[in-house]
Coordinates of C-alpha atoms in Angstrom, one line a residue:
L14 CA -25.7 -9.7 21.6
I15 CA -22.8 -7.5 22.5
R16 CA -19.6 -8.8 21.0
C17 CA -16.3 -7.1 20.1
D18 CA -14.4 -8.2 17.0
G19 CA -10.7 -7.8 16.8
A20 CA -10.6 -5.3 19.7
S21 CA -7.3 -4.4 21.4
L22 CA -6.6 -2.9 24.8
N23 CA -3.5 -0.8 25.1
F24 CA -2.2 0.0 28.6
D25 CA 0.7 2.4 29.2
G26 CA 3.5 1.1 31.4
V27 CA 4.4 2.5 34.8
A28 CA 7.9 3.4 35.9
L29 CA 8.6 4.6 39.4
F30 CA 12.0 6.0 40.5
N31 CA 13.0 6.8 44.1
Q32 CA 9.4 6.3 45.2
L33 CA 8.7 6.0 48.9
S34 CA 5.2 4.6 49.6
N35 CA 3.5 1.8 51.5
G36 CA 1.6 -1.0 49.8
Q37 CA -1.8 0.7 50.0
Q38 CA -0.6 3.9 48.4
L39 CA 1.2 2.0 45.6
A40 CA -2.0 -0.1 45.0
T41 CA -4.1 3.1 44.8
Y42 CA -1.7 4.7 42.4
L43 CA -1.5 1.7 40.1
G44 CA -5.3 1.2 40.2
A45 CA -5.9 4.8 39.2
H46 CA -3.4 4.6 36.4
Y47 CA -4.8 1.4 34.8
L48 CA -8.4 2.6 35.4
A49 CA -7.5 5.8 33.4
S50 CA -5.9 3.6 30.7
L51 CA -9.0 1.4 30.6
I52 CA -11.3 4.5 30.2
A53 CA -9.0 5.7 27.3
N54 CA -9.7 2.4 25.6
V55 CA -13.4 2.7 25.7
P56 CA -13.8 4.5 22.3
S57 CA -11.8 1.7 20.7
L58 CA -13.9 -1.0 22.4
I59 CA -17.1 0.7 21.2
G60 CA -15.8 1.0 17.7
S61 CA -15.0 -2.7 17.7
L62 CA -18.5 -3.8 18.6
A63 CA -20.0 -6.1 16.0
A64 CA -23.4 -4.4 16.5
F65 CA -21.9 -1.3 14.9
G66 CA -20.1 -3.3 12.2
N67 CA -16.7 -2.9 13.8
P68 CA -15.8 0.4 12.2
V69 CA -12.4 0.5 13.9
G70 CA -11.5 -2.8 12.2
L71 CA -12.8 -1.6 8.9
M72 CA -10.6 1.6 9.1
R73 CA -7.6 -0.5 10.1
G74 CA -8.0 -2.9 7.2
V75 CA -8.6 -0.1 4.6
G76 CA -5.6 1.7 6.1
E77 CA -3.4 -1.4 5.5
G78 CA -4.7 -1.6 1.9
V79 CA -3.9 2.1 1.3
S80 CA -0.4 1.6 2.8
D81 CA 0.3 -1.4 0.5
F82 CA -1.1 0.6 -2.5
V83 CA 1.5 3.2 -1.9
N84 CA 4.5 1.1 -0.7
E85 CA 4.4 -1.9 -3.0
P86 CA 4.9 0.2 -6.2
V87 CA 7.8 2.0 -4.5
K88 CA 9.4 -1.3 -3.5
G89 CA 8.9 -2.6 -7.1
F90 CA 10.4 0.5 -8.5
K91 CA 13.5 0.2 -6.3
K92 CA 13.8 -3.5 -7.2
S93 CA 13.5 -2.6 -10.9
I94 CA 16.4 -0.2 -10.7
E95 CA 18.5 -2.7 -9.0
E96 CA 17.7 -5.6 -11.4
M97 CA 17.2 -3.4 -14.5
D98 CA 13.9 -5.2 -15.0
P99 CA 10.7 -3.1 -15.3
T100 CA 8.4 -6.1 -14.5
F101 CA 9.1 -5.5 -10.8
V102 CA 7.3 -2.1 -11.1
V103 CA 4.3 -3.8 -12.7
S104 CA 4.3 -6.5 -10.1
G105 CA 4.4 -3.9 -7.3
V106 CA 1.5 -1.9 -8.7
A107 CA -0.5 -5.2 -9.1
R108 CA 0.3 -6.2 -5.5
G109 CA -0.6 -2.7 -4.1
A110 CA -3.9 -2.5 -6.1
G111 CA -4.8 -6.1 -5.2
S112 CA -4.2 -5.4 -1.5
L113 CA -6.2 -2.3 -1.5
G114 CA -9.1 -4.0 -3.3
R115 CA -9.0 -7.0 -0.9
H116 CA -8.9 -4.9 2.2
T117 CA -11.6 -2.5 1.0
V118 CA -14.1 -5.1 -0.3
G119 CA -13.4 -7.6 2.4
G120 CA -13.6 -4.9 5.1
F121 CA -17.0 -3.5 3.9
A122 CA -18.4 -7.0 3.4
G123 CA -17.3 -8.1 6.9
S124 CA -18.8 -4.9 8.5
A125 CA -22.1 -5.4 6.6
A126 CA -22.2 -9.0 7.7
M127 CA -21.8 -8.1 11.3
L128 CA -24.7 -5.6 11.0
T129 CA -27.0 -8.1 9.4
E130 CA -26.0 -10.8 11.9
T131 CA -26.8 -8.5 14.8
A132 CA -30.2 -7.5 13.3
A133 CA -31.1 -11.2 12.8
K134 CA -30.2 -12.1 16.4
N135 CA -32.3 -9.3 17.8
M136 CA -35.3 -10.3 15.6
A137 CA -34.9 -14.0 16.7
V138 CA -35.4 -12.8 20.2
L139 CA -38.5 -10.9 19.2
T140 CA -40.1 -14.1 17.8
L141 CA -40.6 -15.3 21.5
D142 CA -39.7 -18.8 20.2
R143 CA -36.8 -20.1 22.3
K144 CA -36.5 -23.4 20.4
Y145 CA -36.3 -21.6 17.1
A146 CA -33.6 -19.2 18.4
Q147 CA -31.5 -22.1 19.7
K148 CA -31.9 -24.1 16.5
R149 CA -30.9 -21.1 14.5
D150 CA -27.7 -20.6 16.6
R151 CA -26.7 -24.2 15.9
L152 CA -27.0 -23.5 12.2
M153 CA -24.6 -20.6 12.3
K154 CA -21.7 -22.7 10.9
L155 CA -20.0 -20.1 8.7
K156 CA -19.5 -17.6 11.6
A157 CA -18.1 -20.4 13.8
N158 CA -14.8 -20.4 11.9
G159 CA -14.7 -16.7 11.2
G160 CA -15.4 -17.2 7.6
K161 CA -12.1 -19.0 6.9
G162 CA -12.1 -21.3 3.9
V163 CA -15.5 -19.9 2.8
N164 CA -16.1 -18.7 -0.8
I165 CA -18.9 -17.0 -2.5
V166 CA -20.6 -20.2 -3.7
R167 CA -20.5 -21.8 -0.2
G168 CA -21.8 -18.6 1.4
F169 CA -24.6 -18.3 -1.1
E170 CA -25.6 -21.9 -0.6
S171 CA -25.7 -21.6 3.2
G172 CA -27.6 -18.3 2.8
V173 CA -30.3 -19.9 0.6
Q174 CA -30.6 -22.8 3.0
K175 CA -31.3 -20.4 5.9
L176 CA -33.7 -18.4 3.8
V177 CA -35.7 -21.4 3.0
Q178 CA -35.5 -22.6 6.6
G179 CA -36.8 -19.2 7.8
I180 CA -39.8 -19.3 5.5
L181 CA -40.6 -22.9 6.4
E182 CA -40.3 -22.2 10.1
G183 CA -42.7 -19.2 9.8
V184 CA -45.3 -21.2 7.9
K185 CA -45.0 -24.2 10.3
G186 CA -45.4 -22.0 13.3
V187 CA -48.8 -20.8 12.2
V188 CA -50.1 -24.3 12.6
S189 CA -48.0 -25.8 15.4
K190 CA -48.0 -22.9 17.9
P191 CA -51.8 -22.8 18.4
I192 CA -52.0 -26.6 18.7
R193 CA -49.2 -26.7 21.2
G194 CA -50.7 -23.7 23.1
A195 CA -54.1 -25.4 23.2
E196 CA -52.6 -28.6 24.6
R197 CA -51.0 -26.8 27.4
N198 CA -53.4 -24.0 28.4
G199 CA -56.6 -24.6 26.5
F200 CA -58.3 -21.7 24.8
E201 CA -55.9 -19.1 26.3
G202 CA -52.9 -21.0 25.1
F203 CA -54.6 -21.4 21.7
A204 CA -55.1 -17.6 21.4
K205 CA -51.4 -17.0 22.5
G206 CA -50.3 -19.6 20.0
I207 CA -52.1 -17.8 17.2
G208 CA -50.3 -14.6 18.1
K209 CA -46.9 -16.3 18.3
G210 CA -47.6 -18.1 15.0
L211 CA -48.6 -14.9 13.1
L212 CA -45.6 -13.1 14.6
G213 CA -43.3 -15.8 13.5
L214 CA -44.9 -15.8 10.0
L215 CA -43.9 -12.2 9.7
V216 CA -40.5 -12.2 11.4
K217 CA -38.9 -15.5 10.6
P218 CA -38.8 -15.1 6.8
V219 CA -37.2 -11.7 7.4
I220 CA -34.6 -13.4 9.7
G221 CA -34.0 -15.9 6.9
T222 CA -33.4 -13.1 4.4
T223 CA -31.0 -11.4 6.8
D224 CA -29.2 -14.7 7.4
F225 CA -29.0 -15.1 3.6
L226 CA -27.3 -11.6 3.3
T227 CA -25.0 -12.4 6.2
D228 CA -23.7 -15.7 4.8
T229 CA -23.4 -14.2 1.3
L230 CA -21.3 -11.3 2.6
I231 CA -19.2 -13.7 4.7
G232 CA -18.6 -15.7 1.5
V233 CA -17.6 -12.5 -0.4
K234 CA -15.1 -11.6 2.4
G235 CA -13.6 -15.1 2.5
A236 CA -13.2 -15.2 -1.2
V237 CA -11.6 -11.8 -1.4
E238 CA -9.2 -12.4 1.5
S239 CA -8.1 -15.8 0.1
T240 CA -7.3 -14.4 -3.3
D241 CA -3.6 -14.4 -3.8
S242 CA -2.0 -11.3 -5.4
A243 CA -0.5 -13.6 -8.0
S244 CA -4.0 -14.1 -9.4
Y245 CA -4.1 -10.5 -10.5
L246 CA -0.9 -10.6 -12.5
N247 CA 1.5 -13.6 -12.7
V248 CA 4.5 -11.7 -13.9
H249 CA 7.0 -14.1 -12.4
N250 CA 5.6 -17.2 -14.0
Q251 CA 8.3 -17.0 -16.7
I252 CA 8.9 -19.6 -19.4
R253 CA 12.6 -19.2 -19.1
P254 CA 15.0 -17.8 -16.4
R255 CA 15.6 -14.1 -16.4
R256 CA 18.5 -12.9 -18.6
A257 CA 21.9 -12.6 -16.8
L258 CA 23.7 -9.3 -16.7
Y259 CA 27.5 -9.4 -16.8
G260 CA 30.2 -7.6 -14.8
R261 CA 29.9 -4.5 -12.6
D262 CA 28.5 -2.5 -15.5
R263 CA 25.8 -5.2 -16.0
V264 CA 26.5 -5.6 -19.7
I265 CA 23.8 -7.3 -21.8
R266 CA 25.0 -10.2 -23.9
P267 CA 23.3 -12.8 -26.0
Y268 CA 21.0 -15.0 -24.0
R269 CA 22.5 -18.2 -22.5
I270 CA 20.3 -20.6 -20.5
D271 CA 23.1 -21.8 -18.2
D272 CA 24.2 -18.2 -17.3
A273 CA 20.5 -17.3 -16.7
S274 CA 19.9 -20.3 -14.5
A275 CA 23.0 -19.6 -12.4
A276 CA 22.1 -15.9 -12.0
T277 CA 18.6 -17.0 -10.9
I278 CA 20.0 -19.4 -8.3
Q279 CA 22.4 -16.7 -7.0
A280 CA 19.6 -14.1 -6.7
R281 CA 17.7 -16.5 -4.4

């Protein structure tokens, strides 16, 4: 139940000059150095735990989005000045805003999905039904590929399937658990089966609901991350090539398709 997502370990290098020591002393020194580096990485490892929603990864993703939100318009502005074309500014703003939106929405959806997944796994253990827990793990298909290629529709469909499965498993356990317990241990097994069945009736639908939220959130994250920035604003899907500017002074002349095509090829 303890899993790190996207965790990174950073160890500082060691440089020794004019060092006189035997093998044992050198091993002790290096061991102490890397042990201290490992201890320094503990906060990052804890922050990358899926049980906590991987807050370190969330902050990293949002930081990348904020960086793009600031840098992309600046790049577009510089390109607009060079090309004398204001559409580069608009394109830069669109790319920056799109990146910020994707990283923010995708990051929060991914963190929430990790929290709900961890809660569902813990509740599956509380059902005291090993076969159910194993069967549920086999159904965790969306998480197996990290949510890649998943969209909202697929995530919602998978979530609904697991929600229905959780309800059915809870209802079925009320009947099957006492019968199976009676077959194995008589009246005592029958009583324990009733307890397990009632516990499953309460917990398994909740697990199904949690799995539904998890898969839906994974679908949201996959859909957002797969969205290309061009879908926000297709400013470069022009009907004709961009106008050519002539000479060092970049003089504007009447539009000619052959000059525009040649200038586009040269710009590439």
